[in-house]
Tab-separated table of C-alpha atoms in Angstrom:
chain	number	residue	atom	x	y	z
A	13	MET	CA	84.263	90.842	107.665
A	14	THR	CA	84.792	89.796	104.099
A	15	SER	CA	88.332	89.281	102.938
A	16	ILE	CA	90.109	91.636	100.584
A	17	ALA	CA	91.902	90.575	97.417
A	18	LEU	CA	94.772	92.446	95.813
A	19	LYS	CA	95.127	92.813	92.073
A	20	PRO	CA	97.557	90.339	90.528
A	21	SER	CA	100.931	92.067	90.281
A	22	ALA	CA	104.432	90.604	90.365
A	23	HIS	CA	105.713	93.847	91.894
A	24	VAL	CA	103.213	93.749	94.761
A	25	ARG	CA	103.850	90.060	95.363
A	26	TYR	CA	107.596	90.647	95.524
A	27	VAL	CA	107.039	93.290	98.232
A	28	LEU	CA	104.558	91.040	100.057
A	29	ARG	CA	107.080	88.209	100.319
A	30	LEU	CA	109.268	90.460	102.433
A	31	ALA	CA	106.383	92.189	104.209
A	32	ASP	CA	104.720	88.943	105.251
A	33	THR	CA	107.991	87.356	106.321
A	34	CYS	CA	108.584	90.365	108.604
A	35	LEU	CA	104.964	90.333	109.818
A	36	ILE	CA	104.707	86.644	110.698
A	37	HIS	CA	108.216	86.544	112.162
A	38	ALA	CA	107.222	89.532	114.330
A	39	GLN	CA	104.024	87.781	115.405
A	40	ARG	CA	105.929	84.659	116.451
A	41	LEU	CA	108.578	86.653	118.326
A	42	ALA	CA	105.838	88.578	120.128
A	43	GLU	CA	104.704	85.278	121.628
A	44	TRP	CA	107.744	85.574	123.900
A	45	CYS	CA	106.274	88.683	125.529
A	46	GLY	CA	106.069	87.906	129.236
A	47	HIS	CA	107.717	84.492	128.749
A	48	GLY	CA	111.397	85.312	128.137
A	49	PRO	CA	113.931	83.158	130.020
A	50	VAL	CA	115.234	86.330	131.707
A	51	LEU	CA	113.863	89.850	131.757
A	52	GLU	CA	116.530	91.203	129.388
A	53	GLU	CA	115.691	88.567	126.784
A	54	ASP	CA	111.980	89.159	127.151
A	55	ILE	CA	112.669	92.796	126.276
A	56	ALA	CA	115.167	91.935	123.537
A	57	LEU	CA	112.845	89.502	121.734
A	58	THR	CA	109.907	91.892	121.855
A	59	ASN	CA	112.167	94.741	120.647
A	60	LEU	CA	113.136	92.580	117.679
A	61	SER	CA	109.464	91.901	117.095
A	62	LEU	CA	108.666	95.612	117.200
A	63	ASP	CA	111.333	96.437	114.616
A	64	LEU	CA	110.042	93.683	112.332
A	65	LEU	CA	106.480	94.867	112.769
A	66	GLY	CA	107.560	98.395	111.853
A	67	GLN	CA	109.278	97.065	108.745
A	68	ALA	CA	106.176	95.034	107.894
A	69	ARG	CA	103.971	98.130	108.306
A	70	ALA	CA	106.104	100.159	105.922
A	71	LEU	CA	106.183	97.354	103.370
A	72	LEU	CA	102.452	96.640	103.637
A	73	SER	CA	101.642	100.339	103.223
A	74	HIS	CA	103.876	100.391	100.189
A	75	ALA	CA	102.218	97.271	98.755
A	76	ALA	CA	98.796	98.838	99.344
A	77	GLN	CA	99.843	101.979	97.469
A	78	LEU	CA	101.195	99.941	94.580
A	79	ASP	CA	97.959	97.944	94.501
A	80	GLY	CA	96.018	101.181	94.179
A	81	GLN	CA	92.658	100.025	95.497
A	82	GLY	CA	92.787	102.277	98.542
A	83	PHE	CA	93.598	99.574	101.100
A	84	ASP	CA	95.858	100.379	104.053
A	85	GLU	CA	98.462	98.413	106.000
A	86	ASP	CA	95.923	97.174	108.548
A	87	GLN	CA	93.615	95.807	105.904
A	88	LEU	CA	96.483	93.982	104.264
A	89	ALA	CA	97.629	92.559	107.592
A	90	PHE	CA	94.226	91.518	108.860
A	91	LEU	CA	91.854	90.942	105.968
A	92	ARG	CA	93.686	88.736	103.493
A	93	ASP	CA	93.088	85.003	103.342
A	94	GLU	CA	95.821	82.496	104.046
A	95	PRO	CA	96.916	81.800	100.432
A	96	ALA	CA	97.473	85.552	99.919
A	97	TYR	CA	100.264	85.589	102.541
A	98	LEU	CA	103.669	85.041	100.978
A	99	ASN	CA	105.976	84.626	103.979
A	100	LEU	CA	108.705	82.023	104.285
A	101	THR	CA	107.394	78.797	105.805
A	102	LEU	CA	110.216	78.886	108.362
A	103	VAL	CA	108.842	81.931	110.185
A	104	GLU	CA	105.414	80.411	110.748
A	105	GLN	CA	106.772	77.371	112.588
A	106	PRO	CA	105.945	77.281	116.307
A	107	MET	CA	108.446	79.164	118.414
A	108	ARG	CA	107.300	78.332	121.885
A	109	ARG	CA	106.045	74.965	123.039
A	110	SER	CA	102.268	75.176	122.889
A	111	SER	CA	101.702	71.509	123.612
A	112	ALA	CA	103.725	68.423	124.376
A	113	HIS	CA	103.276	67.408	120.737
A	114	ALA	CA	104.445	70.655	119.158
A	115	PRO	CA	107.837	70.446	117.492
A	116	GLY	CA	110.513	72.884	118.569
A	117	GLY	CA	109.574	75.377	121.205
A	118	ASP	CA	113.071	75.485	122.653
A	119	PHE	CA	114.785	78.866	123.159
A	120	ALA	CA	117.405	77.410	120.795
A	121	ASP	CA	114.756	77.283	118.030
A	122	THR	CA	114.175	81.002	118.456
A	123	ILE	CA	117.891	81.804	118.301
A	124	VAL	CA	118.529	79.594	115.278
A	125	ARG	CA	115.554	81.014	113.408
A	126	ASN	CA	116.549	84.587	114.240
A	127	LEU	CA	120.054	83.930	112.944
A	128	LEU	CA	118.887	82.368	109.669
A	129	VAL	CA	116.150	84.925	109.002
A	130	ALA	CA	117.951	88.080	110.195
A	131	THR	CA	120.951	87.255	108.004
A	132	TRP	CA	118.625	86.597	105.049
A	133	LEU	CA	116.691	89.813	105.581
A	134	ARG	CA	119.807	91.914	106.017
A	135	LEU	CA	121.184	90.674	102.689
A	136	HIS	CA	117.872	91.633	101.096
A	137	TRP	CA	117.964	95.127	102.611
A	138	GLN	CA	121.532	95.628	101.339
A	139	GLN	CA	120.542	94.660	97.805
A	140	LEU	CA	117.308	96.637	97.889
A	141	LEU	CA	119.163	99.898	98.595
A	142	GLY	CA	119.668	100.043	94.830
A	143	SER	CA	116.105	99.104	93.898
A	144	ARG	CA	114.435	100.911	91.033
A	145	ASP	CA	111.449	101.195	93.393
A	146	ALA	CA	112.438	104.274	95.448
A	147	GLY	CA	109.887	103.483	98.160
A	148	LEU	CA	111.270	99.987	98.635
A	149	ALA	CA	114.825	101.337	98.704
A	150	ALA	CA	113.869	103.861	101.410
A	151	ILE	CA	112.323	101.151	103.587
A	152	ALA	CA	115.428	98.994	103.091
A	153	GLY	CA	117.656	101.897	104.141
A	154	LYS	CA	115.947	102.062	107.528
A	155	ALA	CA	115.578	98.311	107.994
A	156	LEU	CA	119.246	97.674	107.239
A	157	LYS	CA	120.319	99.694	110.281
A	158	GLU	CA	117.944	97.761	112.512
A	159	ALA	CA	118.869	94.377	111.014
A	160	ARG	CA	122.428	94.853	112.204
A	161	TYR	CA	121.285	94.588	115.825
A	162	HIS	CA	119.127	91.583	114.985
A	163	VAL	CA	122.033	89.678	113.477
A	164	GLU	CA	124.261	90.604	116.422
A	165	HIS	CA	121.735	89.397	118.958
A	166	ALA	CA	121.244	86.049	117.229
A	167	ALA	CA	124.960	85.548	116.559
A	168	ASP	CA	125.947	86.358	120.151
A	169	TRP	CA	123.471	83.822	121.486
A	170	THR	CA	124.427	81.217	118.891
A	171	VAL	CA	128.045	81.382	120.033
A	172	ARG	CA	127.117	81.434	123.700
A	173	LEU	CA	124.875	78.394	123.436
A	174	GLY	CA	126.739	76.444	120.751
A	175	ASP	CA	130.086	76.877	122.509
A	176	GLY	CA	128.452	76.616	125.934
A	177	THR	CA	127.598	73.455	127.829
A	178	ASP	CA	127.059	70.014	126.332
A	179	GLU	CA	123.347	70.483	126.919
A	180	SER	CA	123.124	73.898	125.219
A	181	ALA	CA	125.185	72.613	122.262
A	182	ARG	CA	122.936	69.575	121.959
A	183	ARG	CA	119.842	71.763	121.897
A	184	MET	CA	121.311	74.137	119.321
A	185	THR	CA	122.221	71.173	117.112
A	186	ALA	CA	118.672	69.845	117.405
A	187	ALA	CA	117.198	73.275	116.644
A	188	LEU	CA	119.413	73.611	113.557
A	189	ALA	CA	118.236	70.202	112.360
A	190	ARG	CA	114.599	71.286	112.795
A	191	ALA	CA	115.054	74.585	110.961
A	192	TRP	CA	117.293	73.459	108.133
A	193	PRO	CA	114.674	71.713	105.956
A	194	TYR	CA	113.063	75.159	105.488
A	195	VAL	CA	116.269	76.789	104.266
A	196	GLY	CA	115.841	75.558	100.683
A	197	GLU	CA	112.830	77.843	100.187
A	198	MET	CA	114.871	80.901	101.194
A	199	PHE	CA	116.897	80.610	97.977
A	200	ALA	CA	114.537	78.855	95.544
A	201	ASP	CA	113.797	81.180	92.620
A	202	ASP	CA	110.568	81.276	90.678
A	203	ALA	CA	109.078	83.581	88.036
A	204	LEU	CA	108.623	86.376	90.616
A	205	ASP	CA	112.327	86.426	91.376
A	206	ASP	CA	113.188	86.458	87.687
A	207	ALA	CA	110.848	89.396	87.061
A	208	ALA	CA	112.176	91.341	90.055
A	209	GLN	CA	115.747	90.831	88.939
A	210	ALA	CA	114.980	91.739	85.317
A	211	GLU	CA	113.163	94.947	86.287
A	212	GLY	CA	115.763	96.117	88.785
A	213	LEU	CA	113.290	95.777	91.629
A	214	GLY	CA	115.484	93.588	93.820
A	215	PRO	CA	117.600	90.469	93.924
A	216	ARG	CA	116.439	86.998	93.024
A	217	ARG	CA	116.714	84.867	96.106
A	218	SER	CA	119.304	82.476	94.706
A	219	ALA	CA	121.705	85.410	94.338
A	220	LEU	CA	121.873	85.721	98.135
A	221	ARG	CA	122.658	82.084	98.862
A	222	GLU	CA	126.443	82.258	98.746
A	223	ALA	CA	126.810	85.349	100.961
A	224	TRP	CA	124.218	83.994	103.383
A	225	ARG	CA	125.972	80.672	103.684
A	226	ARG	CA	129.323	82.360	104.245
A	227	GLU	CA	127.932	84.481	107.093
A	228	ILE	CA	126.052	81.596	108.690
A	229	ASP	CA	129.061	79.278	108.492
A	230	ALA	CA	131.267	81.924	110.140
A	231	VAL	CA	128.885	82.217	113.093
A	232	LEU	CA	128.305	78.454	113.358
A	233	GLY	CA	132.061	77.880	113.198
A	234	ALA	CA	132.647	80.299	116.073
A	235	ALA	CA	129.906	78.471	117.948
A	236	GLN	CA	131.482	75.023	117.380
A	237	LEU	CA	128.380	74.063	115.428
A	238	ALA	CA	127.991	72.873	111.853
A	239	ALA	CA	125.245	73.354	109.294
A	240	PRO	CA	123.201	70.195	108.698
A	241	PRO	CA	123.241	68.672	105.203
A	242	ASP	CA	120.950	70.464	102.754
A	243	SER	CA	117.528	68.921	102.311
A	244	PRO	CA	115.858	68.399	98.933
A	245	TYR	CA	112.565	69.454	100.527
A	246	LEU	CA	111.177	72.801	99.339
A	247	SER	CA	108.577	74.477	101.488
A	248	THR	CA	106.142	76.779	99.700
A	249	GLY	CA	104.966	79.553	102.058
A	250	SER	CA	106.322	82.277	99.779
A	251	ARG	CA	104.041	80.917	97.050
A	252	GLY	CA	101.030	81.026	99.356
A	253	VAL	CA	100.902	77.332	100.260
A	254	HIS	CA	101.501	77.208	103.984
A	255	SER	CA	102.174	74.702	106.731
A	256	GLU	CA	99.431	73.640	109.125
A	257	HIS	CA	100.532	76.310	111.622
A	258	MET	CA	99.645	79.320	109.480
A	259	GLY	CA	95.892	79.126	109.977
A	260	PHE	CA	96.300	79.263	113.740
A	261	ILE	CA	98.565	82.312	113.530
A	262	LEU	CA	96.065	84.132	111.326
A	263	ALA	CA	93.162	83.161	113.557
A	264	GLU	CA	94.885	84.833	116.488
A	265	MET	CA	96.156	87.816	114.482
A	266	GLN	CA	92.937	88.515	112.635
A	267	HIS	CA	90.344	87.667	115.231
A	268	LEU	CA	89.636	91.214	116.421
A	269	GLN	CA	89.326	92.776	112.979
A	270	ARG	CA	87.170	89.921	111.726
A	271	ALA	CA	84.900	89.954	114.763
A	272	TYR	CA	84.689	93.749	115.101
A	273	PRO	CA	85.212	95.097	111.576
A	274	GLY	CA	87.042	98.410	111.501
A	275	GLY	CA	87.576	98.375	115.271
A	276	ARG	CA	90.047	101.028	116.476
A	277	TRP	CA	91.527	102.199	119.721
B	16	MET	CA	119.262	110.911	97.435
B	17	ARG	CA	116.005	109.042	97.201
B	18	LEU	CA	112.451	110.139	97.418
B	19	SER	CA	110.312	109.265	100.369
B	20	ALA	CA	108.580	105.933	100.684
B	21	ASP	CA	105.475	107.984	101.212
B	22	ALA	CA	104.254	108.444	97.655
B	23	SER	CA	102.675	111.760	98.569
B	24	ALA	CA	106.016	113.158	99.646
B	25	ALA	CA	107.341	114.097	96.252
B	26	GLY	CA	109.290	117.049	97.606
B	27	PRO	CA	113.026	117.244	98.056
B	28	ALA	CA	114.632	114.704	100.326
B	29	GLY	CA	115.992	115.759	103.702
B	30	ARG	CA	119.271	117.421	104.357
B	31	ALA	CA	122.332	115.575	105.460
B	32	ALA	CA	122.314	117.365	108.799
B	33	PRO	CA	119.505	118.639	110.987
B	34	GLN	CA	118.656	122.232	110.449
B	35	ALA	CA	118.695	124.487	113.428
B	36	PRO	CA	116.832	127.777	113.497
B	37	ALA	CA	118.830	130.192	111.394
B	38	GLU	CA	118.262	133.115	113.718
B	39	PRO	CA	116.265	133.904	116.828
B	40	ALA	CA	112.640	134.436	116.019
B	41	ALA	CA	111.987	137.386	118.265
B	42	GLY	CA	108.653	138.996	117.602
B	43	ALA	CA	107.690	136.592	114.841
B	44	ALA	CA	105.083	134.880	116.999
B	45	ALA	CA	103.076	138.096	117.011
B	46	ALA	CA	102.397	137.934	113.266
B	47	PRO	CA	98.772	137.213	112.356
B	48	ALA	CA	97.809	133.653	111.546
B	49	GLY	CA	97.368	132.598	107.960
B	50	GLN	CA	100.169	134.777	106.640
B	51	GLU	CA	103.600	133.635	105.678
B	52	ARG	CA	105.843	133.920	108.686
B	53	PRO	CA	109.543	133.383	109.174
B	54	LEU	CA	110.292	129.681	109.257
B	55	ALA	CA	112.794	130.353	112.037
B	56	ALA	CA	109.856	131.026	114.337
B	57	ALA	CA	108.456	127.597	113.538
B	58	TRP	CA	111.826	125.982	114.305
B	59	SER	CA	111.778	127.780	117.661
B	60	VAL	CA	108.362	126.329	118.437
B	61	LEU	CA	109.641	122.828	117.697
B	62	GLU	CA	112.592	123.362	120.065
B	63	GLY	CA	109.916	123.078	122.730
B	64	VAL	CA	108.309	119.858	121.450
B	65	LEU	CA	109.858	116.993	123.389
B	66	ASP	CA	110.341	113.375	122.455
B	67	PRO	CA	107.701	111.583	124.560
B	68	GLU	CA	110.038	108.625	125.211
B	69	VAL	CA	113.152	110.682	125.982
B	70	PRO	CA	111.701	113.956	127.304
B	71	ALA	CA	115.175	115.421	127.793
B	72	LEU	CA	115.365	115.991	124.045
B	73	SER	CA	113.355	118.148	121.693
B	74	VAL	CA	112.448	116.818	118.279
B	75	CYS	CA	115.050	119.249	116.903
B	76	ASP	CA	117.808	117.934	119.198
B	77	LEU	CA	116.925	114.460	117.986
B	78	GLY	CA	117.395	115.476	114.359
B	79	ILE	CA	114.068	114.082	113.171
B	80	VAL	CA	112.736	117.411	111.837
B	81	ARG	CA	114.134	117.353	108.327
B	82	GLU	CA	112.470	120.393	106.869
B	83	ILE	CA	109.874	123.075	107.507
B	84	ARG	CA	108.452	124.790	104.459
B	85	PRO	CA	105.446	126.932	103.603
B	86	GLY	CA	102.275	124.905	103.081
B	87	ALA	CA	100.508	124.437	99.764
B	88	GLY	CA	99.501	127.807	98.317
B	89	GLY	CA	101.563	129.606	100.950
B	90	ALA	CA	99.049	128.909	103.719
B	91	GLY	CA	100.301	127.295	106.895
B	92	LEU	CA	103.280	124.952	107.096
B	93	GLU	CA	104.457	121.598	105.948
B	94	VAL	CA	106.801	119.779	108.297
B	95	VAL	CA	108.899	116.838	107.147
B	96	LEU	CA	109.698	114.367	109.927
B	97	THR	CA	111.698	111.177	109.730
B	98	PRO	CA	110.983	108.306	112.127
B	99	THR	CA	113.821	106.991	114.288
B	100	TYR	CA	113.086	103.248	114.199
B	101	SER	CA	110.631	101.563	111.804
B	102	GLY	CA	108.650	100.234	114.751
B	103	CYS	CA	108.901	103.256	117.033
B	104	PRO	CA	105.471	103.497	118.671
B	105	ALA	CA	105.984	107.207	119.391
B	106	THR	CA	106.107	108.235	115.730
B	107	GLU	CA	102.409	109.057	115.436
B	108	LEU	CA	102.353	110.838	118.798
B	109	ILE	CA	105.347	112.982	117.832
B	110	ALA	CA	103.733	113.917	114.512
B	111	ASP	CA	100.582	114.860	116.388
B	112	ASN	CA	102.452	116.911	118.992
B	113	VAL	CA	104.385	118.758	116.286
B	114	ARG	CA	101.201	119.624	114.440
B	115	ARG	CA	99.404	120.770	117.569
B	116	ALA	CA	102.303	122.896	118.850
B	117	LEU	CA	102.611	124.724	115.536
B	118	GLU	CA	98.872	125.221	115.204
B	119	ALA	CA	98.713	126.573	118.749
B	120	ALA	CA	101.463	129.032	117.780
B	121	GLY	CA	99.301	130.300	114.936
B	122	PHE	CA	100.759	128.406	112.002
B	123	ALA	CA	97.586	126.511	111.021
B	124	PRO	CA	97.019	124.634	108.839
B	125	VAL	CA	100.000	122.364	109.522
B	126	ARG	CA	100.655	119.262	107.524
B	127	VAL	CA	103.176	116.668	108.734
B	128	ARG	CA	104.842	114.357	106.267
B	129	LEU	CA	106.860	111.299	107.216
B	130	GLN	CA	109.904	110.701	105.107
B	131	LEU	CA	112.010	107.530	105.326
B	132	ALA	CA	114.978	108.382	103.129
B	133	PRO	CA	117.655	109.251	103.939
B	134	ALA	CA	117.269	107.029	106.984
B	135	TRP	CA	117.622	108.668	110.378
B	136	THR	CA	120.905	108.133	112.165
B	137	THR	CA	121.982	108.947	115.705
B	138	ASP	CA	124.740	111.012	114.066
B	139	TRP	CA	121.987	113.621	113.563
B	140	ILE	CA	121.505	114.143	117.302
B	141	SER	CA	122.897	117.604	117.962
B	142	ALA	CA	125.858	118.317	120.245
B	143	ALA	CA	123.497	120.108	122.623
B	144	GLY	CA	121.198	117.077	122.479
B	145	ARG	CA	124.038	114.750	123.434
B	146	GLU	CA	124.865	116.862	126.460
B	147	LYS	CA	121.185	116.936	127.482
B	148	LEU	CA	121.053	113.143	127.183
B	149	ARG	CA	124.105	112.708	129.400
B	150	ARG	CA	122.700	115.052	132.036
B	151	TYR	CA	119.411	113.151	131.895
B	152	GLY	CA	121.303	109.929	132.737
B	153	ILE	CA	121.426	108.377	129.274
B	154	ALA	CA	124.839	107.801	127.705
B	155	PRO	CA	124.820	109.529	124.299
B	156	PRO	CA	125.449	107.417	121.187
B	157	GLY	CA	128.896	106.943	119.728
B	158	ALA	CA	129.511	107.224	115.998
B	159	CYS	CA	127.919	104.574	113.808
B	160	ALA	CA	130.327	101.669	113.365
B	161	ASP	CA	130.609	99.147	110.596
B	162	THR	CA	128.825	95.870	110.971
B	163	GLN	CA	130.559	92.832	112.338
B	164	PRO	CA	128.854	89.487	112.712
B	165	ILE	CA	129.646	88.642	116.324
B	166	HIS	CA	130.856	90.078	119.625
B	167	LEU	CA	129.727	93.607	119.059
B	168	VAL	CA	129.441	94.835	122.601
B	169	VAL	CA	130.378	98.491	122.477
B	170	ARG	CA	133.252	99.057	124.869
B	171	GLY	CA	134.159	102.253	126.607
B	172	VAL	CA	130.666	103.711	126.920
B	173	ALA	CA	131.194	106.309	129.630
B	174	CYS	CA	128.879	106.209	132.626
B	175	PRO	CA	126.649	109.298	132.454
B	176	ARG	CA	126.762	109.634	136.253
B	177	CYS	CA	130.419	109.226	137.258
B	178	ASP	CA	132.053	109.344	133.815
B	179	SER	CA	133.890	106.062	134.399
B	180	ALA	CA	134.730	104.106	131.264
B	181	ARG	CA	134.579	100.845	133.232
B	182	THR	CA	131.091	99.835	132.174
B	183	GLU	CA	129.500	96.683	130.800
B	184	ARG	CA	126.511	95.957	128.644
B	185	LEU	CA	123.690	94.050	130.278
B	186	SER	CA	121.471	93.867	127.198
B	187	ALA	CA	121.515	95.276	123.692
B	188	PHE	CA	117.838	96.105	124.086
B	189	GLY	CA	116.296	98.401	126.655
B	190	SER	CA	113.067	100.116	127.590
B	191	THR	CA	112.699	101.586	124.113
B	192	ALA	CA	113.897	100.462	120.683
B	193	CYS	CA	116.652	103.088	120.651
B	194	LYS	CA	118.419	102.185	123.894
B	195	ALA	CA	120.654	99.442	125.317
B	196	LEU	CA	121.063	98.638	129.010
B	197	TYR	CA	124.478	99.099	130.660
B	198	ARG	CA	125.909	99.160	134.142
B	199	CYS	CA	128.808	101.065	135.619
B	200	LEU	CA	131.414	98.901	137.356
B	201	ASP	CA	132.643	101.817	139.468
B	202	CYS	CA	129.554	103.595	140.767
B	203	ARG	CA	127.485	100.396	140.270
B	204	GLU	CA	124.571	102.302	138.778
B	205	PRO	CA	122.692	100.835	135.828
B	206	PHE	CA	122.156	103.243	132.952
B	207	GLU	CA	120.848	103.361	129.419
B	208	TYR	CA	122.922	103.875	126.298
B	209	PHE	CA	121.397	105.485	123.220
B	210	LYS	CA	122.395	102.937	120.569
B	211	PRO	CA	124.184	104.235	117.483
B	212	ILE	CA	122.174	103.451	114.375
C-alpha cells in the first residue's frame, strides 16, 4: 500500500516526536513477550509496552486530527515511511540479542533504557500538563500516572542489579556505556523545540536536562553505579534520520498493513 | 478543568467524583423509546454492565462513567466514559457493552464518547466497589501516593482472604494493567492488588 504523508507542521511534528518514541519503545519492549527472564518480568515488560502503546495511540490520533487529512492512528503507525518517524534513536536500538553480532541484548540494556526513557517521558508529561494544546495536556495527564510505575520498575531493577553481584554490576555498567552516547539527542534542541516553547505547546528538550540528570544520578548513586562521561555524538532519530535498526523494526511492524491493505480483525 | 483529547467531545469535562443514580428508577424502563426518559434509569442500566476484566465491578463502581446526558436534539443518550489505562485493551469492549445495554433498554440511539481529562484515578472506585473487589479476592486500591524514585513497594496491603497485613509484593504488574501481584505470608495465598493510580 502506498505510504501516507502528513502536511508539514511544527505542532504535528512536536507531537510525533513523543508519539513515535512511545510507539517504537513499546515495539521493542514487546519483543520480550514470551522471553522474559522470569514470568513476572515477562508480564511486567509487556505491561509497560501496553501502556506505551496506549500513549502512542492517543498521541497518534491527536496528531492525525491536527493534520486534518482524515488519517487515523493506525495509518500513522503503519503507513508512514522511515524518515517520517521522529522517535529518539535510543529506543530503536536492539533490546534482545538477535544475533551474535548484535550489540546489547542484555536484560541490563532493557533496564537501563527503561530508566533513561521513562524518566525523560515522565518529565515531559509533567511539563505538558500545562500545554496550550488541551488534547496534549489530557493525554499527558493520563500518561503521567502510568509513567510513575515505569520509573519505579526501572529504578528498582537498576538498584537490584547495580548493587547486586559483581557480574550484574559489570553488565549494568556495560549497558550504561552502550546507551549513553544516545543521551545527547534527548536534550538537543532544534527549531521545533524553540517553536513549541514559544507557543506554549510544551517544553524544549534542553529544559528537562537538569531535572533528568538529578533523578538519574540519584538512582545510579543508590545502585552504586555512575553515569558515563557525556559523548559529543548526537544521534538524529527525532529529526527523521535513523540508525540501521529502524528499517527492520518498521518492516516487522508494518508488514501486515502493507501486504494486506486495510486488513482488520 | 480541561477539555477532552477527543476533539469531538467539546462538552463539559467530567465531575470530580463518579455520579451514582440520584434516585431509584422504578417504572422508568416502561417509558416508550425515543422519548426523553429519566437519566437515573440509564444509570441503573449501567449498574448492570460489568467490567470484562474485573467482572465483580460494574462500570459505575469503577467510576469510569463520567456523565450521561440526553443525546443531540433530545433523542437517545450520550454517555461520557473515561478509560482507566491508556493501553487498556478492554476500553472498546466496555464502550460497546455500554451502548448495547442502553439500546436494549430502549434508549437508542446511544452515543459513547471517550474523555481523557480529568484522568481516571482509582480514588473514583466507589466504596461499594471496593468491598466487591475484596470479596472477589482482589485487594482494593489504597489512596494515590506521591511519587518516589525507588523502593515503592506498597506495604500493608491487607490480604483479601484472611485480612492479614503480612503480605509481600511479587510483581508490580499482574494479569491486567491495573493490578499488581501479591502474596499473603500468613494464609500463603497469592492475590492481586488493584494498583492506585
